[in-house]
CSV table of C-alpha atoms in Angstrom, one decimal:
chain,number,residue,atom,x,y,z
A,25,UNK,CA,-25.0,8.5,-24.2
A,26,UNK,CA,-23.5,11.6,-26.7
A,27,UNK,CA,-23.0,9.6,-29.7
A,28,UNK,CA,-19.3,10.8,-31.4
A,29,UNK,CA,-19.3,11.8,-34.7
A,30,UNK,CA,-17.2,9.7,-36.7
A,31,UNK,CA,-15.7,10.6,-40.3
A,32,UNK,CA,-14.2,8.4,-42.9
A,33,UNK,CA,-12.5,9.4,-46.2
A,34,UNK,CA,-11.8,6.4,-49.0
A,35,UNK,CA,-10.0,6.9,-51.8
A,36,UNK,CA,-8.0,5.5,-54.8
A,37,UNK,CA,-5.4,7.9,-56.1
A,38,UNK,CA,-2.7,7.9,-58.5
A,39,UNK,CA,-0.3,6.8,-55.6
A,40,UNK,CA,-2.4,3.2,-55.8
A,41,UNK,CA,-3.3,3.0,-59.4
A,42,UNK,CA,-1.4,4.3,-62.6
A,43,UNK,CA,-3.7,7.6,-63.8
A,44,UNK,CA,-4.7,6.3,-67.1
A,45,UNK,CA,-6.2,3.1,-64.9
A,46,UNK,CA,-8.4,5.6,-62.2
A,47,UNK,CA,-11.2,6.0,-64.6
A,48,UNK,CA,-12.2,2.6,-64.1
A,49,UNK,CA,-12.8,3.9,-60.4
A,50,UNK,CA,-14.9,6.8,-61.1
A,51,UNK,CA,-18.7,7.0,-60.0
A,52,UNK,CA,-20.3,8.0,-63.0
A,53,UNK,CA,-24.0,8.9,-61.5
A,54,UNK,CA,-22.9,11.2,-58.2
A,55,UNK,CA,-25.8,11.5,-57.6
A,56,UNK,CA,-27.0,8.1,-57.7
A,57,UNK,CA,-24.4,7.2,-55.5
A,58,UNK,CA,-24.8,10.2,-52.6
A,59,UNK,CA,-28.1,8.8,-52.4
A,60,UNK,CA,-27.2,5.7,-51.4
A,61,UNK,CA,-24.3,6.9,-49.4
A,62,UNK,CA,-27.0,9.1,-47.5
A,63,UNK,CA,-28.9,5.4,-46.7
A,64,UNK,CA,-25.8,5.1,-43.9
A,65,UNK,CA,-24.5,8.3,-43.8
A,66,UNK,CA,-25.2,11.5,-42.3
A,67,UNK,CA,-23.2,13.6,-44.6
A,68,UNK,CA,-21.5,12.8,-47.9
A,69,UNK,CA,-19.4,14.4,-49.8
A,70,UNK,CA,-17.2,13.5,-53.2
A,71,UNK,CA,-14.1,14.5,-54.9
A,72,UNK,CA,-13.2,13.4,-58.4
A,73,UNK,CA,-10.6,14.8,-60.1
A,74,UNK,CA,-8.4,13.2,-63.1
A,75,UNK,CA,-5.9,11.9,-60.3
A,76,UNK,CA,-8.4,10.7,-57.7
A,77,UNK,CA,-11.5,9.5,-56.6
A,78,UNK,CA,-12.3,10.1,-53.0
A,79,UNK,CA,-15.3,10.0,-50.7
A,80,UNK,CA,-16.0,11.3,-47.1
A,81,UNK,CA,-18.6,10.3,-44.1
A,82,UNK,CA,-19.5,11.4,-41.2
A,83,UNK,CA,-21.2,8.7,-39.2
A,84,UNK,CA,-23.2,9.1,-35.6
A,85,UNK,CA,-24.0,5.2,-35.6
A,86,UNK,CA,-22.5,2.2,-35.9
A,87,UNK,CA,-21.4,2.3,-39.4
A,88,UNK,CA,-17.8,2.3,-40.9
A,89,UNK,CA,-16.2,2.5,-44.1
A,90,UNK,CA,-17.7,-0.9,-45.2
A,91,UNK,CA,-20.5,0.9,-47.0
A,92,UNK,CA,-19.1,3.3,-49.2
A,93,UNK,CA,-16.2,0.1,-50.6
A,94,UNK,CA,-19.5,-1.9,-51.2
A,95,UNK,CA,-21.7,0.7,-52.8
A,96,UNK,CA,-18.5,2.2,-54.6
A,97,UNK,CA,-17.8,-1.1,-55.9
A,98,UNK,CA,-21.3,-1.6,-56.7
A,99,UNK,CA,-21.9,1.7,-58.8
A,100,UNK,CA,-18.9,0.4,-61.2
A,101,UNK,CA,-19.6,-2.7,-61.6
A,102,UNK,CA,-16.5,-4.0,-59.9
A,103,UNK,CA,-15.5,-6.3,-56.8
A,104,UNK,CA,-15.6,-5.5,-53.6
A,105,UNK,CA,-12.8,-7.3,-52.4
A,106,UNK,CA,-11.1,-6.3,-55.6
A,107,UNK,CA,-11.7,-2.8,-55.4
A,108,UNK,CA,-10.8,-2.9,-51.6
A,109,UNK,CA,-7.3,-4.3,-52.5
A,110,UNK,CA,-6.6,-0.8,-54.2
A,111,UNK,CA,-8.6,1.7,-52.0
A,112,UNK,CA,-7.0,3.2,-48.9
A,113,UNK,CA,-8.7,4.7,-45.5
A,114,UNK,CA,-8.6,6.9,-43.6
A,115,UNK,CA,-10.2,8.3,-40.2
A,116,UNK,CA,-11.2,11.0,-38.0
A,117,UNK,CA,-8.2,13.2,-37.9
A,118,UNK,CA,-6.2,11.1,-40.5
A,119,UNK,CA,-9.1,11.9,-42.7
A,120,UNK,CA,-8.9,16.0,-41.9
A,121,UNK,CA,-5.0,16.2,-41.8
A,122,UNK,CA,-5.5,14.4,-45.8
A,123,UNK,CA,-7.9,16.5,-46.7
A,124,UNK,CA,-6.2,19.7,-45.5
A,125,UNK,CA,-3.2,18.8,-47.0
A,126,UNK,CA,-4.7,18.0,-50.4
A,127,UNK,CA,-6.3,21.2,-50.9
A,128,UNK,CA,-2.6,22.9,-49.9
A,129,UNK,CA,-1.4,21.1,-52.8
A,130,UNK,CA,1.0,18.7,-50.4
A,131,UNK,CA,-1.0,15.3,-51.7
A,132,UNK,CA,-1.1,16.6,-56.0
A,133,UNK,CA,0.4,14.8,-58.4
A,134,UNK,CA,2.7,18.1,-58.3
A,135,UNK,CA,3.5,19.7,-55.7
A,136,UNK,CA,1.7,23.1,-55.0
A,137,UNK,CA,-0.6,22.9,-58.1
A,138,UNK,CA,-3.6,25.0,-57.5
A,139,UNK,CA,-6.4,23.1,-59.6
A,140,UNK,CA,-7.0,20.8,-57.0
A,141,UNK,CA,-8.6,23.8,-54.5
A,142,UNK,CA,-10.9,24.7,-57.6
A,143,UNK,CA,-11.7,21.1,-57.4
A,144,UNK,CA,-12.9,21.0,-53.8
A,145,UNK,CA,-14.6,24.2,-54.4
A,146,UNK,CA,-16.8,23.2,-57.1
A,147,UNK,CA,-17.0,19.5,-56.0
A,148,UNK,CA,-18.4,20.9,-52.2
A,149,UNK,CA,-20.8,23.1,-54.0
A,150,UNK,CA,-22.1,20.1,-55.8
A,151,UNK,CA,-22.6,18.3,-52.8
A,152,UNK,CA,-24.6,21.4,-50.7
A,153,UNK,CA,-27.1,21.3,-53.8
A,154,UNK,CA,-27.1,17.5,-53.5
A,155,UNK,CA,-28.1,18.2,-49.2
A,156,UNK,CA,-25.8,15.8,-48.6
A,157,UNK,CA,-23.3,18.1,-46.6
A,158,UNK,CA,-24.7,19.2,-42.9
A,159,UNK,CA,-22.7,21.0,-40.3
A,160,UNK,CA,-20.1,18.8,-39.4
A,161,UNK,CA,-18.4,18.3,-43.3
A,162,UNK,CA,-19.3,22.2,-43.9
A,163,UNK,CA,-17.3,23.2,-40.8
A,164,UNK,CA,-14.2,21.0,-41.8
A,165,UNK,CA,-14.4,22.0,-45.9
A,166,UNK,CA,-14.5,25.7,-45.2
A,167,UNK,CA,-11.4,25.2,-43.1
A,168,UNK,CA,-10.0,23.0,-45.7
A,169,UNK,CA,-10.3,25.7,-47.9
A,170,UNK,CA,-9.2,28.7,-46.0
A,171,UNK,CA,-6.4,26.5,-45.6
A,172,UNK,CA,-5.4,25.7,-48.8
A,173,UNK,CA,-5.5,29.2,-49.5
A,174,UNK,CA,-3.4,30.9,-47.0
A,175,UNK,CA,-1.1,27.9,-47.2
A,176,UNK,CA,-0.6,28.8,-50.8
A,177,UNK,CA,-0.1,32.9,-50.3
A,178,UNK,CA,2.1,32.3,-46.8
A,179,UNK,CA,4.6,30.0,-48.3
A,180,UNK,CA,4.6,30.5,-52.1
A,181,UNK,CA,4.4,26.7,-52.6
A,182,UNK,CA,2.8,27.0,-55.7
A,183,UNK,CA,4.9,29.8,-57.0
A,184,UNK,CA,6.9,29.3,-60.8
A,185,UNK,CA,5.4,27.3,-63.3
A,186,UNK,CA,6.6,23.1,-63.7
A,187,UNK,CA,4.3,22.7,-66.7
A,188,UNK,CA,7.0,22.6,-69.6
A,189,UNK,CA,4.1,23.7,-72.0
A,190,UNK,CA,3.7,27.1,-70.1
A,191,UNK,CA,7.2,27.5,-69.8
A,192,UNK,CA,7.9,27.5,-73.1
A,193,UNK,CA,4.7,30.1,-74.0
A,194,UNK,CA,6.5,32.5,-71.9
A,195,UNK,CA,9.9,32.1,-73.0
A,196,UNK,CA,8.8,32.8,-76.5
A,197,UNK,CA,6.6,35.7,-75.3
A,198,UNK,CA,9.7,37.4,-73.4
A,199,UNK,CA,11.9,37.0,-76.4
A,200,UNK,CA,9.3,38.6,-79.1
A,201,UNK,CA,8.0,41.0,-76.0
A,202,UNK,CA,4.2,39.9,-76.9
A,203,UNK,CA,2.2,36.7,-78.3
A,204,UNK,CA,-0.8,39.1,-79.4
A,205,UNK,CA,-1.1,38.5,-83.0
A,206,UNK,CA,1.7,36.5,-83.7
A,207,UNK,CA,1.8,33.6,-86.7
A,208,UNK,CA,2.2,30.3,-84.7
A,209,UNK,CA,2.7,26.4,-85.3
A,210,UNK,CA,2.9,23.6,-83.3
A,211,UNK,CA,4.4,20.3,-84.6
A,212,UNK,CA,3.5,18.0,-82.5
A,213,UNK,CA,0.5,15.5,-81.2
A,214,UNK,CA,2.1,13.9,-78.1
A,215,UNK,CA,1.8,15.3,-74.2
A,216,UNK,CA,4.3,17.6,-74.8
A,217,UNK,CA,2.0,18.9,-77.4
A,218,UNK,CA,-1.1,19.2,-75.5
A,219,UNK,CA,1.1,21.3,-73.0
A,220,UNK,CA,2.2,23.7,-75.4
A,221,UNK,CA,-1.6,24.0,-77.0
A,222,UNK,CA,-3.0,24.4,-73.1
A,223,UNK,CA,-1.0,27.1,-72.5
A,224,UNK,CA,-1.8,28.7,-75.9
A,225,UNK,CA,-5.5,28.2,-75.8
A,226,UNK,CA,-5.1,29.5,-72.0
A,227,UNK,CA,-4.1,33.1,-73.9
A,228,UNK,CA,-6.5,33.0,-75.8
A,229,UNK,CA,-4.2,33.0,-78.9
A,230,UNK,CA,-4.7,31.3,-82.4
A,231,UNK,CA,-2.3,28.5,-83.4
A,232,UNK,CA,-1.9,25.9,-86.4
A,233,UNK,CA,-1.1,22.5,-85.6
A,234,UNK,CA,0.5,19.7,-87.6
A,235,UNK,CA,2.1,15.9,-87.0
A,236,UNK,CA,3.2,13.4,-89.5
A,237,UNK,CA,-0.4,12.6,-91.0
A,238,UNK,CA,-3.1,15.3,-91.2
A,239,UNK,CA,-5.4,12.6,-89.4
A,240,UNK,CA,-3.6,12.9,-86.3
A,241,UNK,CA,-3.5,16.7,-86.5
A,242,UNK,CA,-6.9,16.8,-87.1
A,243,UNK,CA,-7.7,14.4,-84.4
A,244,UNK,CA,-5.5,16.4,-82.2
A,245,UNK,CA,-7.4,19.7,-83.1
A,246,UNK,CA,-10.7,17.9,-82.4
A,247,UNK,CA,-9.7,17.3,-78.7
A,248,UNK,CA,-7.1,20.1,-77.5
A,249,UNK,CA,-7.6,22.9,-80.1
A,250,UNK,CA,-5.7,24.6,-82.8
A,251,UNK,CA,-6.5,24.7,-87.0
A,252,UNK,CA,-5.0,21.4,-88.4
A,253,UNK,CA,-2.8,22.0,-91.3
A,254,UNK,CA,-0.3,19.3,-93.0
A,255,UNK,CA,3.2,19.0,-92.1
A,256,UNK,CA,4.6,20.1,-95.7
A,257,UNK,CA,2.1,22.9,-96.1
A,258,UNK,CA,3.5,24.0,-92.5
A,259,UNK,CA,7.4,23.4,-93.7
A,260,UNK,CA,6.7,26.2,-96.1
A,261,UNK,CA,5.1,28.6,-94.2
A,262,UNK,CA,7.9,29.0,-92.1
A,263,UNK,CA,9.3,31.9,-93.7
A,264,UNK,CA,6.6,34.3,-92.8
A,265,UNK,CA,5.5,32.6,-89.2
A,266,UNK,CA,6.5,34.6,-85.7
A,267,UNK,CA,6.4,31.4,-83.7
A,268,UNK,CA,7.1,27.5,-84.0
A,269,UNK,CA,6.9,25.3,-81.2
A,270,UNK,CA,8.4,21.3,-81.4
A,271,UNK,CA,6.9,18.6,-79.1
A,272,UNK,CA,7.8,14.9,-81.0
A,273,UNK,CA,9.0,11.8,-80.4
A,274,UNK,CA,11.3,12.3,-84.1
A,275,UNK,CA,14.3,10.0,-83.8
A,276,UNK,CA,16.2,12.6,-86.4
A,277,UNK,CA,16.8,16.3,-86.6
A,278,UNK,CA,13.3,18.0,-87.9
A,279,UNK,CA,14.7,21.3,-89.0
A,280,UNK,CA,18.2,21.0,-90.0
A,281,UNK,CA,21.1,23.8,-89.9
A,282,UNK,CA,21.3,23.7,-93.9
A,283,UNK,CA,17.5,24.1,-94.0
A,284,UNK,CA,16.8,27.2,-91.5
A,285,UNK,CA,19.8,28.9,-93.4
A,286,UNK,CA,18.1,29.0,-96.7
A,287,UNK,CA,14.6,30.0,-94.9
A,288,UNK,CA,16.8,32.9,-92.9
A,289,UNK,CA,18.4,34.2,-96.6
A,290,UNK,CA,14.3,33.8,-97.4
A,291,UNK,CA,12.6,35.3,-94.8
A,292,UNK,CA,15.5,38.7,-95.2
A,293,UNK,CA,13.8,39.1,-98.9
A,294,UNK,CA,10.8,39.2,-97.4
A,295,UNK,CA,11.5,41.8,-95.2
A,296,UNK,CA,10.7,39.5,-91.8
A,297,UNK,CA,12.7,41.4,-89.6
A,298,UNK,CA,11.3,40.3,-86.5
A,299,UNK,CA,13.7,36.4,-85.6
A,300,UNK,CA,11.9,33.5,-85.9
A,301,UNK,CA,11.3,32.1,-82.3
A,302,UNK,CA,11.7,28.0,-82.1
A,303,UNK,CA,11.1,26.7,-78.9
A,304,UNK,CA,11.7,23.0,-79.1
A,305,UNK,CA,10.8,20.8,-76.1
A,306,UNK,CA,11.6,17.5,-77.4
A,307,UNK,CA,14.1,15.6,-75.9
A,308,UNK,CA,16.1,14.1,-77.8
A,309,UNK,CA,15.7,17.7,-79.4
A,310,UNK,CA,14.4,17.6,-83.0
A,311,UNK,CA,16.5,21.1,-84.3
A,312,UNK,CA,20.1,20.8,-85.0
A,313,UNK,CA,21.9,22.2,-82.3
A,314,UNK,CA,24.0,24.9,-85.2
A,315,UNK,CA,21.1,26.5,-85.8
A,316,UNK,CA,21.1,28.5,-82.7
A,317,UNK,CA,24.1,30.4,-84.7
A,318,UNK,CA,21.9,32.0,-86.9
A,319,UNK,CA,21.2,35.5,-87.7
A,320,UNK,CA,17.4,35.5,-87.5
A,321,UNK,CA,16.8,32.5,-85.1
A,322,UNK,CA,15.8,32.1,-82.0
A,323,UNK,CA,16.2,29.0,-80.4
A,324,UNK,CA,15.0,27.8,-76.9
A,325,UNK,CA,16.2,24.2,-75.9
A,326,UNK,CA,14.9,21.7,-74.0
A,327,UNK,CA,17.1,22.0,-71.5
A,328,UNK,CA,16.9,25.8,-71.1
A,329,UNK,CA,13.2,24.6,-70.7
A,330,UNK,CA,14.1,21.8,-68.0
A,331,UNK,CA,16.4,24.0,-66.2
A,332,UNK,CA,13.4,26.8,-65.2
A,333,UNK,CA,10.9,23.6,-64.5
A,334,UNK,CA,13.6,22.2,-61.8
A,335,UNK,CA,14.8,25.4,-60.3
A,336,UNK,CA,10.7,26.0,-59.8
A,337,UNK,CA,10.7,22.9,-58.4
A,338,UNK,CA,13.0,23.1,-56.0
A,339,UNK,CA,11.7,26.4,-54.8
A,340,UNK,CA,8.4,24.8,-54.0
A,341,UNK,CA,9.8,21.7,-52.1
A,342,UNK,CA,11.6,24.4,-49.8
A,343,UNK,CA,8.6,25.8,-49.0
A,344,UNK,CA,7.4,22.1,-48.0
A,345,UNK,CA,8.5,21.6,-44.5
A,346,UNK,CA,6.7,24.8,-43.6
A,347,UNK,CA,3.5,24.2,-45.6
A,348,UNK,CA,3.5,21.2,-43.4
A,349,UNK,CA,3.7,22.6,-40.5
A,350,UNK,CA,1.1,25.2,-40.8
A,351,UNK,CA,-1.4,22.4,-41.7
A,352,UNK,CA,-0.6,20.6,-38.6
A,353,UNK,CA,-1.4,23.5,-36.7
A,354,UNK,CA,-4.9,24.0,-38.7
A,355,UNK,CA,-5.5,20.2,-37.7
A,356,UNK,CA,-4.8,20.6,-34.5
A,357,UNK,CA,-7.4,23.9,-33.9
A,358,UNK,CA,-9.9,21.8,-36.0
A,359,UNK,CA,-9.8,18.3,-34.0
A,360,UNK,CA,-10.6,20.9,-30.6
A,361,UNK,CA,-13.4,23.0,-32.1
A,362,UNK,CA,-14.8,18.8,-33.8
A,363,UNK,CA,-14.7,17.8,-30.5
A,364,UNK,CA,-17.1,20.3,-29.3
A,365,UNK,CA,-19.8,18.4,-31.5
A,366,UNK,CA,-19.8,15.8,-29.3
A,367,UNK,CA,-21.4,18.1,-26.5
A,368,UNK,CA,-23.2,20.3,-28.8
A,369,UNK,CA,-26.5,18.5,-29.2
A,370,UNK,CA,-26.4,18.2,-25.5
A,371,UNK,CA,-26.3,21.6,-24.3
A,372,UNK,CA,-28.3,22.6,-27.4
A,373,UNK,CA,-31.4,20.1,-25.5
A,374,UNK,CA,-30.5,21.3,-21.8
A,375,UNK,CA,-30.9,25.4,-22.7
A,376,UNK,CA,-34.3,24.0,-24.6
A,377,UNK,CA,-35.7,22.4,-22.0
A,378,UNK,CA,-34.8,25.0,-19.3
A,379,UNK,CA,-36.0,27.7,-21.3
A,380,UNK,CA,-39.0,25.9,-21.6
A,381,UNK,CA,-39.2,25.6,-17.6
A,382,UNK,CA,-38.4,29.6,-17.2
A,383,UNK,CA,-41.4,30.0,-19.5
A,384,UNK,CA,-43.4,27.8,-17.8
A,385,UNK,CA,-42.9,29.7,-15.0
A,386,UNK,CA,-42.6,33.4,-16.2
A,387,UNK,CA,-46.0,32.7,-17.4
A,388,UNK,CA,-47.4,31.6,-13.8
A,389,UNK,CA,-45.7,34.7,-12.0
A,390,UNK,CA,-47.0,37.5,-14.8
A,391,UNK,CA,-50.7,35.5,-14.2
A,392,UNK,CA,-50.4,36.3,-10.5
A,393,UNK,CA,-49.1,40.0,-11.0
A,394,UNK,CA,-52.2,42.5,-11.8
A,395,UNK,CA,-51.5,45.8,-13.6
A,396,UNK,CA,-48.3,45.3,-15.0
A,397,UNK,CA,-47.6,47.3,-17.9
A,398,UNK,CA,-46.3,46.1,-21.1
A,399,UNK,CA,-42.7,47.7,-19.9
A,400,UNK,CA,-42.9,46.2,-16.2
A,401,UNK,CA,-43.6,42.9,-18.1
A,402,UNK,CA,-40.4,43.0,-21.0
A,403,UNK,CA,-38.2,43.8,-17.9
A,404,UNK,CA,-39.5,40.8,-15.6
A,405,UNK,CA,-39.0,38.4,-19.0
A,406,UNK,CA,-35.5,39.8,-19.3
A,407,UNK,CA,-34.3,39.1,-16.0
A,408,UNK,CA,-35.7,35.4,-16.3
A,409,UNK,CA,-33.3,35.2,-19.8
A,410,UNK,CA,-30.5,37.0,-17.8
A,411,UNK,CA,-31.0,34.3,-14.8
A,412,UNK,CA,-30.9,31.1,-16.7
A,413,UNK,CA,-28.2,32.4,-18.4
A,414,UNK,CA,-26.1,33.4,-15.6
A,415,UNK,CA,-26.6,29.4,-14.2
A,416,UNK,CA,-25.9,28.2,-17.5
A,417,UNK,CA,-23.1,29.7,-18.8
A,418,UNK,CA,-19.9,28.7,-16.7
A,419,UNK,CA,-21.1,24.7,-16.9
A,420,UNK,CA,-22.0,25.0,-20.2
A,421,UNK,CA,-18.7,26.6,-20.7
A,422,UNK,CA,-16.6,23.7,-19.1
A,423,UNK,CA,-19.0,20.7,-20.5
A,424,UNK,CA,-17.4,22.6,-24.2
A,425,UNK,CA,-14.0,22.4,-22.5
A,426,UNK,CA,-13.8,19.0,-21.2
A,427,UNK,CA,-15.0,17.8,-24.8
A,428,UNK,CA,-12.1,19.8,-26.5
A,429,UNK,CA,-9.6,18.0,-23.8
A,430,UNK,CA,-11.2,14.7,-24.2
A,431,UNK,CA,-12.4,14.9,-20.3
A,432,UNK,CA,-14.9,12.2,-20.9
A,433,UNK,CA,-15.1,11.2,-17.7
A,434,UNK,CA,-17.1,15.1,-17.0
A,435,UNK,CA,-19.1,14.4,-19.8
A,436,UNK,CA,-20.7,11.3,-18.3
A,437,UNK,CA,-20.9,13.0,-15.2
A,438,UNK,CA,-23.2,15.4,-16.9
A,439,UNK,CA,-25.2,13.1,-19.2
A,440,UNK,CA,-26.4,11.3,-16.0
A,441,UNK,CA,-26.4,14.8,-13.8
A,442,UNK,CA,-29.2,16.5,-16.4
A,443,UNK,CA,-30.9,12.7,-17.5
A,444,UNK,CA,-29.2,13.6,-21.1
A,445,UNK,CA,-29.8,9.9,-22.0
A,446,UNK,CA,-33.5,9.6,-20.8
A,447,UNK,CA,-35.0,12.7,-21.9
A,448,UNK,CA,-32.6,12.9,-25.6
A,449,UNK,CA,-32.7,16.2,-27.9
């Protein structure tokens, strides 16, 4: 009997475990563990990103998702049964119409990002070198990413930025025109930080970074980026910095109106014409609101901030409903043409062995014929290709299309009509 593939993805995501807990779930040897995925497995393949750990299998035996829990469980020294309480499964088309939406950006942490499809990407090249992807897992990952990607540029579902960090890069760049070879500091060591000091380091652009000790700056420079400098030392560079973005957790006003006045009247005898741009995404904000009055500030809120990230937000959930449906769609072409895998290996045996038969006997007919040149010859071998393909074609044709339509009944028909099960592939 045709023996149906069968494909299982399990996974732990930040929808079952809080994201600073999933590292406890990821495989640190991949390779270690595709090998002994591949013990039970036909294909393999693995996804690990900062907000998930996920596997997929495609099976042609008896095996389910038992394996990959036990060996998972087993690679990180955890419980089975404990790590099974957190995992969740899916199969078959479950498993495609997750994956497809994943790498549309429908199953992210937020909604539309594109990092996760650079994921996918680099993770299914991993895998190829790995051979632990064949023809089946190829066929749906290329979709998956095609997919993802027209998803993306039909709907706009990742258009406008939600990262508060870039946001605020871009304000500041609009209101000074350009961030190239600006003077800029960042108070800050927090999340809201990091942001910020992505989005710099992004632009390739030079930044000093401070907080309340010059440890945590320094420890913050060590793992984001920036030059640490101390808080005080960065209190009286103000008056001849372009830029100074706030990301704390300060319970009292940072820069006070009384403050930024005298550096204004300081910064005029300088000659800094060009405003000094604060952006300031702490919430509760860290710059007294009065300072926005004066000559030679220029101050972006929080909630200026907030108000772009939710507008952007709302745009992409618009676009939701019809990301949705265009994945559906994919599924639905991608469960007929996995269904023609079932027949595949059949008709891929039944054109060898009849080719093998026309051989057989194209060779006994040319031994009987005397004198045929080399021409006569190709044209007699021709029509014995044409011929078998002539039978072949319209029940091959319909065996595909009975598969597609889940017409199993034709398919047993046709397993015991050409001996399928005796003579195998």
């Amino acid at each position: 009997m045709i023996s149906a593939m069968k494909l299982f993805n399990v996974r732990v995501t930040y929808k079952q475990v809080p994201v600073h807990a999933l590292e406890k779930f990821m495989v640190k040897d991949t390779d270690h563990m595709y090998s002994m995925l591949r013990e039970y497995y036909d294909e393999c393949f693995i996804l690990q990103t900062c907000n998930r750990v996920e596997f997929y299998t495609v099976s042609t035996n008896d095996n389910d998702e038992s394996h990959i829990i036990s060996k998972w469980a087993e690679s990180i020294a955890m419980d089975t049964l404990e790590l099974g309480k957190s995992v969740i499964v899916s199969k078959d088309e479950d498993a495609v119409m997750h994956l497809f939406r994943l790498s549309c950006g429908l199953d992210s942490l937020i909604v539309g990002e594109d990092q996760i499809l650079a994921q996918i990407k680099r993770a299914y090249e991993y895998a190829k070198k790995s051979n632990a992807i064949g023809v089946y897992l190829s066929l749906i990952l290329d979709k998956a990413i095609r997919v993802g990607s027209k998803v993306r540029m039909s709907t706009d579902i990742g258009k406008g930025s939600i990262s508060y960090g870039s946001i605020a890069v871009r304000l500041a760049e609009e209101y000074s025109g350009s961030l190239e070879g600006k003077s800029i500091i960042l108070i800050g060591s927090g999340e809201g930080a990091s942001m910020i000091a992505k989005a710099l380091i992004k632009r390739g652009l030079d930044f000093m970074v401070t907080s309340r000790t010059i440890e945590r700056a320094k420890a913050f420079a060590d793992t984001i980026g920036g030059k640490p400098i101390g808080f005080e030392d960065a209190m009286l560079m103000l008056d001849s910095v372009d830029m100074l973005f706030i990301a704390t957790i300060a319970p009292y006003y940072l820069l006070t109106y009384e403050r930024l006045k005298q550096l204004v009247d300081i910064r005029v005898k300088k000659g800094k014409s060009s405003p000094l741009i604060i952006v300031d995404i702490s919430n509760p904000s860290t710059v007294e609101p009065r300072v926005a009055g004066l000559p030679g500030i220029r101050l972006v809120t929080f909630d200026e901030i907030a108000g772009i990230v939710e507008k952007n937000k709302s745009i992409r959930m618009s676009k939701v409903n019809e990301a949705e449906s265009m994945v559906k769609q994919e599924v639905d072409l991608m469960r007929q043409r996995l269904k023609r895998f079932e027949v595949e290996p059949m008709i891929d045996s039944l054109f060898r062995r009849i080719d093998a038969i026309r051989k057989r006997e194209l060779d006994k007919a040319l031994n009987m014929l005397d004198s045929l040149s080399e021409e006569q010859k190709r044209v007699i071998e021709q029509m014995s290709y044409a011929i078998v393909e002539s039978i072949l074609s319209i029940p091959m044709d319909e065996l595909r299309k009975a598969s597609e339509h889940g017409d199993n009944e034709l398919i047993k028909v046709a397993t015991r009509l050409f001996r399928y099960e005796d003579r195998g592939v």
